[in-house]
JSON list of C-alpha atoms in Angstrom, two decimals:
[
{"chain": "A", "resi": 1, "resn": "UNK", "atom": "CA", "xyz": [-6.46, 16.64, -33.41]},
{"chain": "A", "resi": 2, "resn": "UNK", "atom": "CA", "xyz": [-4.58, 13.47, -32.42]},
{"chain": "A", "resi": 3, "resn": "UNK", "atom": "CA", "xyz": [-1.72, 15.53, -30.99]},
{"chain": "A", "resi": 4, "resn": "UNK", "atom": "CA", "xyz": [-4.14, 17.37, -28.70]},
{"chain": "A", "resi": 5, "resn": "UNK", "atom": "CA", "xyz": [-5.60, 14.10, -27.41]},
{"chain": "A", "resi": 6, "resn": "UNK", "atom": "CA", "xyz": [-2.12, 12.74, -26.80]},
{"chain": "A", "resi": 7, "resn": "UNK", "atom": "CA", "xyz": [-1.14, 15.91, -24.93]},
{"chain": "A", "resi": 8, "resn": "UNK", "atom": "CA", "xyz": [-4.23, 15.69, -22.74]},
{"chain": "A", "resi": 9, "resn": "UNK", "atom": "CA", "xyz": [-3.50, 12.02, -22.03]},
{"chain": "A", "resi": 10, "resn": "UNK", "atom": "CA", "xyz": [0.12, 12.82, -21.19]},
{"chain": "A", "resi": 11, "resn": "UNK", "atom": "CA", "xyz": [-1.00, 15.61, -18.87]},
{"chain": "A", "resi": 12, "resn": "UNK", "atom": "CA", "xyz": [-3.40, 13.21, -17.14]},
{"chain": "A", "resi": 13, "resn": "UNK", "atom": "CA", "xyz": [-0.57, 10.73, -16.51]},
{"chain": "A", "resi": 14, "resn": "UNK", "atom": "CA", "xyz": [1.65, 13.48, -15.08]},
{"chain": "A", "resi": 15, "resn": "UNK", "atom": "CA", "xyz": [-1.19, 14.74, -12.87]},
{"chain": "A", "resi": 16, "resn": "UNK", "atom": "CA", "xyz": [-2.05, 11.23, -11.65]},
{"chain": "A", "resi": 17, "resn": "UNK", "atom": "CA", "xyz": [1.57, 10.55, -10.75]},
{"chain": "A", "resi": 18, "resn": "UNK", "atom": "CA", "xyz": [1.80, 13.83, -8.85]},
{"chain": "A", "resi": 19, "resn": "UNK", "atom": "CA", "xyz": [-1.42, 13.18, -6.94]},
{"chain": "A", "resi": 20, "resn": "UNK", "atom": "CA", "xyz": [-0.29, 9.70, -5.94]},
{"chain": "A", "resi": 21, "resn": "UNK", "atom": "CA", "xyz": [3.10, 10.97, -4.85]},
{"chain": "A", "resi": 22, "resn": "UNK", "atom": "CA", "xyz": [1.31, 13.33, -2.48]},
{"chain": "A", "resi": 23, "resn": "UNK", "atom": "CA", "xyz": [-0.55, 10.47, -0.81]},
{"chain": "A", "resi": 24, "resn": "UNK", "atom": "CA", "xyz": [1.98, 7.72, -0.85]},
{"chain": "A", "resi": 25, "resn": "UNK", "atom": "CA", "xyz": [5.38, 8.90, -1.88]},
{"chain": "A", "resi": 26, "resn": "UNK", "atom": "CA", "xyz": [7.81, 7.41, -4.34]},
{"chain": "A", "resi": 27, "resn": "UNK", "atom": "CA", "xyz": [7.44, 3.85, -3.16]},
{"chain": "A", "resi": 28, "resn": "UNK", "atom": "CA", "xyz": [3.70, 4.00, -3.75]},
{"chain": "A", "resi": 29, "resn": "UNK", "atom": "CA", "xyz": [3.65, 5.43, -7.22]},
{"chain": "A", "resi": 30, "resn": "UNK", "atom": "CA", "xyz": [4.69, 3.79, -10.46]},
{"chain": "A", "resi": 31, "resn": "UNK", "atom": "CA", "xyz": [7.23, 5.46, -12.72]},
{"chain": "A", "resi": 32, "resn": "UNK", "atom": "CA", "xyz": [4.81, 4.93, -15.56]},
{"chain": "A", "resi": 33, "resn": "UNK", "atom": "CA", "xyz": [1.07, 4.41, -15.69]},
{"chain": "A", "resi": 34, "resn": "UNK", "atom": "CA", "xyz": [0.69, 0.66, -16.10]},
{"chain": "A", "resi": 35, "resn": "UNK", "atom": "CA", "xyz": [-2.11, -1.82, -16.09]},
{"chain": "A", "resi": 36, "resn": "UNK", "atom": "CA", "xyz": [-5.75, -1.40, -16.95]},
{"chain": "A", "resi": 37, "resn": "UNK", "atom": "CA", "xyz": [-7.49, -3.56, -14.39]},
{"chain": "A", "resi": 38, "resn": "UNK", "atom": "CA", "xyz": [-10.14, -2.01, -12.22]},
{"chain": "A", "resi": 39, "resn": "UNK", "atom": "CA", "xyz": [-9.28, -3.57, -8.90]},
{"chain": "A", "resi": 40, "resn": "UNK", "atom": "CA", "xyz": [-11.45, -2.40, -6.04]},
{"chain": "A", "resi": 41, "resn": "UNK", "atom": "CA", "xyz": [-10.05, -1.08, -2.82]},
{"chain": "A", "resi": 42, "resn": "UNK", "atom": "CA", "xyz": [-11.50, -2.57, 0.30]},
{"chain": "A", "resi": 43, "resn": "UNK", "atom": "CA", "xyz": [-11.14, -1.42, 3.86]},
{"chain": "A", "resi": 44, "resn": "UNK", "atom": "CA", "xyz": [-12.13, -4.12, 6.25]},
{"chain": "A", "resi": 45, "resn": "UNK", "atom": "CA", "xyz": [-11.42, -4.23, 9.92]},
{"chain": "A", "resi": 46, "resn": "UNK", "atom": "CA", "xyz": [-9.96, -7.60, 10.74]},
{"chain": "A", "resi": 47, "resn": "UNK", "atom": "CA", "xyz": [-11.55, -9.64, 13.46]},
{"chain": "A", "resi": 48, "resn": "UNK", "atom": "CA", "xyz": [-9.62, -10.28, 16.64]},
{"chain": "A", "resi": 49, "resn": "UNK", "atom": "CA", "xyz": [-8.10, -6.79, 16.89]},
{"chain": "A", "resi": 50, "resn": "UNK", "atom": "CA", "xyz": [-5.30, -6.36, 19.35]},
{"chain": "A", "resi": 51, "resn": "UNK", "atom": "CA", "xyz": [-5.06, -3.22, 21.42]},
{"chain": "A", "resi": 52, "resn": "UNK", "atom": "CA", "xyz": [-1.29, -3.22, 21.76]},
{"chain": "A", "resi": 53, "resn": "UNK", "atom": "CA", "xyz": [0.32, -1.60, 18.73]},
{"chain": "A", "resi": 54, "resn": "UNK", "atom": "CA", "xyz": [3.16, -3.74, 17.46]},
{"chain": "A", "resi": 55, "resn": "UNK", "atom": "CA", "xyz": [5.78, -2.46, 15.07]},
{"chain": "A", "resi": 56, "resn": "UNK", "atom": "CA", "xyz": [5.17, -2.83, 11.36]},
{"chain": "A", "resi": 57, "resn": "UNK", "atom": "CA", "xyz": [8.00, -5.36, 11.18]},
{"chain": "A", "resi": 58, "resn": "UNK", "atom": "CA", "xyz": [6.44, -7.47, 13.95]},
{"chain": "A", "resi": 59, "resn": "UNK", "atom": "CA", "xyz": [3.07, -7.39, 12.23]},
{"chain": "A", "resi": 60, "resn": "UNK", "atom": "CA", "xyz": [4.68, -8.32, 8.91]},
{"chain": "A", "resi": 61, "resn": "UNK", "atom": "CA", "xyz": [6.51, -11.25, 10.50]},
{"chain": "A", "resi": 62, "resn": "UNK", "atom": "CA", "xyz": [3.17, -12.59, 11.73]},
{"chain": "A", "resi": 63, "resn": "UNK", "atom": "CA", "xyz": [1.54, -12.06, 8.32]},
{"chain": "A", "resi": 64, "resn": "UNK", "atom": "CA", "xyz": [4.38, -13.66, 6.37]},
{"chain": "A", "resi": 65, "resn": "UNK", "atom": "CA", "xyz": [4.14, -16.71, 8.62]},
{"chain": "A", "resi": 66, "resn": "UNK", "atom": "CA", "xyz": [0.66, -17.20, 7.17]},
{"chain": "A", "resi": 67, "resn": "UNK", "atom": "CA", "xyz": [1.21, -15.84, 3.63]},
{"chain": "A", "resi": 68, "resn": "UNK", "atom": "CA", "xyz": [4.27, -17.64, 2.33]},
{"chain": "A", "resi": 69, "resn": "UNK", "atom": "CA", "xyz": [4.43, -15.53, -0.84]},
{"chain": "A", "resi": 70, "resn": "UNK", "atom": "CA", "xyz": [5.20, -12.40, 1.24]},
{"chain": "A", "resi": 71, "resn": "UNK", "atom": "CA", "xyz": [8.84, -11.37, 1.73]},
{"chain": "A", "resi": 72, "resn": "UNK", "atom": "CA", "xyz": [10.12, -8.36, 3.67]},
{"chain": "A", "resi": 73, "resn": "UNK", "atom": "CA", "xyz": [11.37, -5.67, 1.32]},
{"chain": "A", "resi": 74, "resn": "UNK", "atom": "CA", "xyz": [12.20, -2.47, 3.25]},
{"chain": "A", "resi": 75, "resn": "UNK", "atom": "CA", "xyz": [11.99, -1.33, 6.84]},
{"chain": "A", "resi": 76, "resn": "UNK", "atom": "CA", "xyz": [11.17, 2.36, 6.55]},
{"chain": "A", "resi": 77, "resn": "UNK", "atom": "CA", "xyz": [13.20, 4.72, 8.73]},
{"chain": "A", "resi": 78, "resn": "UNK", "atom": "CA", "xyz": [13.19, 8.48, 9.14]},
{"chain": "A", "resi": 79, "resn": "UNK", "atom": "CA", "xyz": [16.23, 8.56, 6.85]},
{"chain": "A", "resi": 80, "resn": "UNK", "atom": "CA", "xyz": [14.77, 6.50, 3.99]},
{"chain": "A", "resi": 81, "resn": "UNK", "atom": "CA", "xyz": [11.07, 7.40, 4.17]},
{"chain": "A", "resi": 82, "resn": "UNK", "atom": "CA", "xyz": [10.27, 8.94, 0.78]},
{"chain": "A", "resi": 83, "resn": "UNK", "atom": "CA", "xyz": [6.94, 10.19, 2.17]},
{"chain": "A", "resi": 84, "resn": "UNK", "atom": "CA", "xyz": [8.56, 11.98, 5.11]},
{"chain": "A", "resi": 85, "resn": "UNK", "atom": "CA", "xyz": [5.60, 10.84, 7.24]},
{"chain": "A", "resi": 86, "resn": "UNK", "atom": "CA", "xyz": [7.28, 8.50, 9.74]},
{"chain": "A", "resi": 87, "resn": "UNK", "atom": "CA", "xyz": [6.66, 9.81, 13.26]},
{"chain": "A", "resi": 88, "resn": "UNK", "atom": "CA", "xyz": [4.85, 12.94, 12.10]},
{"chain": "A", "resi": 89, "resn": "UNK", "atom": "CA", "xyz": [1.58, 13.85, 13.87]},
{"chain": "A", "resi": 90, "resn": "UNK", "atom": "CA", "xyz": [-1.26, 11.46, 12.93]},
{"chain": "A", "resi": 91, "resn": "UNK", "atom": "CA", "xyz": [1.03, 9.49, 10.60]},
{"chain": "A", "resi": 92, "resn": "UNK", "atom": "CA", "xyz": [2.58, 6.04, 10.86]},
{"chain": "A", "resi": 93, "resn": "UNK", "atom": "CA", "xyz": [4.97, 5.26, 13.69]},
{"chain": "A", "resi": 94, "resn": "UNK", "atom": "CA", "xyz": [6.49, 2.36, 11.77]},
{"chain": "A", "resi": 95, "resn": "UNK", "atom": "CA", "xyz": [6.27, 1.01, 8.24]},
{"chain": "A", "resi": 96, "resn": "UNK", "atom": "CA", "xyz": [7.61, -1.81, 6.09]},
{"chain": "A", "resi": 97, "resn": "UNK", "atom": "CA", "xyz": [7.13, -2.66, 2.45]},
{"chain": "A", "resi": 98, "resn": "UNK", "atom": "CA", "xyz": [6.98, -6.23, 1.20]},
{"chain": "A", "resi": 99, "resn": "UNK", "atom": "CA", "xyz": [6.98, -8.16, -2.04]},
{"chain": "A", "resi": 100, "resn": "UNK", "atom": "CA", "xyz": [4.62, -10.95, -3.04]},
{"chain": "A", "resi": 101, "resn": "UNK", "atom": "CA", "xyz": [5.98, -13.68, -5.32]},
{"chain": "A", "resi": 102, "resn": "UNK", "atom": "CA", "xyz": [2.54, -14.16, -6.93]},
{"chain": "A", "resi": 103, "resn": "UNK", "atom": "CA", "xyz": [2.92, -10.80, -8.71]},
{"chain": "A", "resi": 104, "resn": "UNK", "atom": "CA", "xyz": [4.39, -11.19, -12.17]},
{"chain": "A", "resi": 105, "resn": "UNK", "atom": "CA", "xyz": [7.73, -9.46, -12.70]},
{"chain": "A", "resi": 106, "resn": "UNK", "atom": "CA", "xyz": [6.40, -7.90, -15.90]},
{"chain": "A", "resi": 107, "resn": "UNK", "atom": "CA", "xyz": [3.64, -6.16, -13.93]},
{"chain": "A", "resi": 108, "resn": "UNK", "atom": "CA", "xyz": [6.11, -4.30, -11.72]},
{"chain": "A", "resi": 109, "resn": "UNK", "atom": "CA", "xyz": [8.87, -3.72, -14.26]},
{"chain": "A", "resi": 110, "resn": "UNK", "atom": "CA", "xyz": [10.12, -0.15, -14.01]},
{"chain": "A", "resi": 111, "resn": "UNK", "atom": "CA", "xyz": [8.90, 0.42, -10.45]},
{"chain": "A", "resi": 112, "resn": "UNK", "atom": "CA", "xyz": [11.24, 1.40, -7.64]},
{"chain": "A", "resi": 113, "resn": "UNK", "atom": "CA", "xyz": [12.55, -1.63, -5.78]},
{"chain": "A", "resi": 114, "resn": "UNK", "atom": "CA", "xyz": [10.73, -0.47, -2.62]},
{"chain": "A", "resi": 115, "resn": "UNK", "atom": "CA", "xyz": [7.40, 0.26, -4.33]},
{"chain": "A", "resi": 116, "resn": "UNK", "atom": "CA", "xyz": [4.44, -1.17, -2.41]},
{"chain": "A", "resi": 117, "resn": "UNK", "atom": "CA", "xyz": [2.85, -2.25, -5.70]},
{"chain": "A", "resi": 118, "resn": "UNK", "atom": "CA", "xyz": [5.40, -5.11, -5.64]},
{"chain": "A", "resi": 119, "resn": "UNK", "atom": "CA", "xyz": [3.38, -6.61, -2.77]},
{"chain": "A", "resi": 120, "resn": "UNK", "atom": "CA", "xyz": [2.26, -4.11, -0.20]},
{"chain": "A", "resi": 121, "resn": "UNK", "atom": "CA", "xyz": [3.02, -2.22, 2.97]},
{"chain": "A", "resi": 122, "resn": "UNK", "atom": "CA", "xyz": [2.29, -2.49, 6.67]},
{"chain": "A", "resi": 123, "resn": "UNK", "atom": "CA", "xyz": [1.82, 0.82, 8.47]},
{"chain": "A", "resi": 124, "resn": "UNK", "atom": "CA", "xyz": [1.30, 1.13, 12.21]},
{"chain": "A", "resi": 125, "resn": "UNK", "atom": "CA", "xyz": [-0.22, 4.25, 13.78]},
{"chain": "A", "resi": 126, "resn": "UNK", "atom": "CA", "xyz": [-0.75, 5.51, 17.31]},
{"chain": "A", "resi": 127, "resn": "UNK", "atom": "CA", "xyz": [-4.51, 5.13, 16.95]},
{"chain": "A", "resi": 128, "resn": "UNK", "atom": "CA", "xyz": [-7.14, 3.33, 14.95]},
{"chain": "A", "resi": 129, "resn": "UNK", "atom": "CA", "xyz": [-8.50, 6.70, 13.83]},
{"chain": "A", "resi": 130, "resn": "UNK", "atom": "CA", "xyz": [-5.14, 7.73, 12.35]},
{"chain": "A", "resi": 131, "resn": "UNK", "atom": "CA", "xyz": [-4.91, 4.43, 10.43]},
{"chain": "A", "resi": 132, "resn": "UNK", "atom": "CA", "xyz": [-8.44, 4.88, 9.09]},
{"chain": "A", "resi": 133, "resn": "UNK", "atom": "CA", "xyz": [-7.73, 8.49, 8.08]},
{"chain": "A", "resi": 134, "resn": "UNK", "atom": "CA", "xyz": [-4.65, 7.35, 6.11]},
{"chain": "A", "resi": 135, "resn": "UNK", "atom": "CA", "xyz": [-6.64, 4.58, 4.40]},
{"chain": "A", "resi": 136, "resn": "UNK", "atom": "CA", "xyz": [-9.52, 6.93, 3.58]},
{"chain": "A", "resi": 137, "resn": "UNK", "atom": "CA", "xyz": [-7.12, 9.53, 2.18]},
{"chain": "A", "resi": 138, "resn": "UNK", "atom": "CA", "xyz": [-5.28, 7.09, -0.10]},
{"chain": "A", "resi": 139, "resn": "UNK", "atom": "CA", "xyz": [-8.54, 5.61, -1.33]},
{"chain": "A", "resi": 140, "resn": "UNK", "atom": "CA", "xyz": [-10.03, 9.03, -2.06]},
{"chain": "A", "resi": 141, "resn": "UNK", "atom": "CA", "xyz": [-6.99, 9.99, -4.13]},
{"chain": "A", "resi": 142, "resn": "UNK", "atom": "CA", "xyz": [-6.85, 6.71, -6.07]},
{"chain": "A", "resi": 143, "resn": "UNK", "atom": "CA", "xyz": [-10.61, 6.26, -6.50]},
{"chain": "A", "resi": 144, "resn": "UNK", "atom": "CA", "xyz": [-10.57, 7.62, -10.04]},
{"chain": "A", "resi": 145, "resn": "UNK", "atom": "CA", "xyz": [-7.25, 5.95, -10.88]},
{"chain": "A", "resi": 146, "resn": "UNK", "atom": "CA", "xyz": [-8.03, 2.22, -10.91]},
{"chain": "A", "resi": 147, "resn": "UNK", "atom": "CA", "xyz": [-4.51, 1.32, -11.99]},
{"chain": "A", "resi": 148, "resn": "UNK", "atom": "CA", "xyz": [-3.30, 2.68, -8.65]},
{"chain": "A", "resi": 149, "resn": "UNK", "atom": "CA", "xyz": [-6.04, 1.24, -6.43]},
{"chain": "A", "resi": 150, "resn": "UNK", "atom": "CA", "xyz": [-5.03, -1.12, -3.66]},
{"chain": "A", "resi": 151, "resn": "UNK", "atom": "CA", "xyz": [-6.66, -3.35, -1.09]},
{"chain": "A", "resi": 152, "resn": "UNK", "atom": "CA", "xyz": [-6.71, -2.04, 2.49]},
{"chain": "A", "resi": 153, "resn": "UNK", "atom": "CA", "xyz": [-7.16, -4.15, 5.61]},
{"chain": "A", "resi": 154, "resn": "UNK", "atom": "CA", "xyz": [-7.21, -2.54, 9.02]},
{"chain": "A", "resi": 155, "resn": "UNK", "atom": "CA", "xyz": [-6.86, -4.02, 12.49]},
{"chain": "A", "resi": 156, "resn": "UNK", "atom": "CA", "xyz": [-7.00, -1.22, 15.04]},
{"chain": "A", "resi": 157, "resn": "UNK", "atom": "CA", "xyz": [-3.92, 0.98, 14.49]},
{"chain": "A", "resi": 158, "resn": "UNK", "atom": "CA", "xyz": [-2.51, -1.38, 11.82]},
{"chain": "A", "resi": 159, "resn": "UNK", "atom": "CA", "xyz": [-3.12, -0.72, 8.13]},
{"chain": "A", "resi": 160, "resn": "UNK", "atom": "CA", "xyz": [-2.09, -3.38, 5.63]},
{"chain": "A", "resi": 161, "resn": "UNK", "atom": "CA", "xyz": [-2.01, -2.08, 2.05]},
{"chain": "A", "resi": 162, "resn": "UNK", "atom": "CA", "xyz": [-1.93, -4.77, -0.63]},
{"chain": "A", "resi": 163, "resn": "UNK", "atom": "CA", "xyz": [-1.07, -4.34, -4.31]},
{"chain": "A", "resi": 164, "resn": "UNK", "atom": "CA", "xyz": [-3.87, -4.37, -6.87]},
{"chain": "A", "resi": 165, "resn": "UNK", "atom": "CA", "xyz": [-1.77, -6.76, -8.95]},
{"chain": "A", "resi": 166, "resn": "UNK", "atom": "CA", "xyz": [-3.00, -9.55, -6.68]},
{"chain": "A", "resi": 167, "resn": "UNK", "atom": "CA", "xyz": [-6.39, -11.09, -7.35]},
{"chain": "A", "resi": 168, "resn": "UNK", "atom": "CA", "xyz": [-9.11, -10.44, -4.76]},
{"chain": "A", "resi": 169, "resn": "UNK", "atom": "CA", "xyz": [-8.69, -14.03, -3.49]},
{"chain": "A", "resi": 170, "resn": "UNK", "atom": "CA", "xyz": [-4.90, -13.62, -3.17]},
{"chain": "A", "resi": 171, "resn": "UNK", "atom": "CA", "xyz": [-5.28, -10.28, -1.39]},
{"chain": "A", "resi": 172, "resn": "UNK", "atom": "CA", "xyz": [-7.80, -11.84, 0.99]},
{"chain": "A", "resi": 173, "resn": "UNK", "atom": "CA", "xyz": [-4.97, -14.04, 2.29]},
{"chain": "A", "resi": 174, "resn": "UNK", "atom": "CA", "xyz": [-3.62, -10.91, 3.99]},
{"chain": "A", "resi": 175, "resn": "UNK", "atom": "CA", "xyz": [-7.02, -10.07, 5.46]},
{"chain": "A", "resi": 176, "resn": "UNK", "atom": "CA", "xyz": [-7.32, -13.58, 6.89]},
{"chain": "A", "resi": 177, "resn": "UNK", "atom": "CA", "xyz": [-3.76, -13.49, 8.27]},
{"chain": "A", "resi": 178, "resn": "UNK", "atom": "CA", "xyz": [-4.34, -10.09, 9.85]},
{"chain": "A", "resi": 179, "resn": "UNK", "atom": "CA", "xyz": [-7.56, -11.35, 11.44]},
{"chain": "A", "resi": 180, "resn": "UNK", "atom": "CA", "xyz": [-5.67, -14.20, 13.12]},
{"chain": "A", "resi": 181, "resn": "UNK", "atom": "CA", "xyz": [-3.08, -12.03, 14.87]}
]
């Protein structure tokens, strides 16, 4: 009986990893199911939205000026995008991943070096609707997988995804920084 339970649990981990890969790609999914916290996702439009879409790198530079723990990790290009979404219809037009030094190394051990769980990602879209659709999709896929949940903050066509390894107060630093752009 224990072997059957273990097999079902193993199948659930494999299924969860596959589902997450479909919504976020390799940099968004852990190599192993880790953590047990039930961190809530939150989509909140930031105040002070700008109508001109900046690049993800430009947005990140503004955010990191206000959140000193954030460090640029990867600028996603068509050649290195594991999701193969960059520039596709209704998908992001630019993306970066970042690390956050407040996340314990032990929490992200075994993850790809570019994994957004190490801090987060900034994705810029052509429209606010496309950014919201991406956020809604990721949240719908991860809703029943709390170990993969993340915080989402949106400002027009900009979506900032923040790792669930940060506390709600720490993650809110990104919301505040995004609101001051």
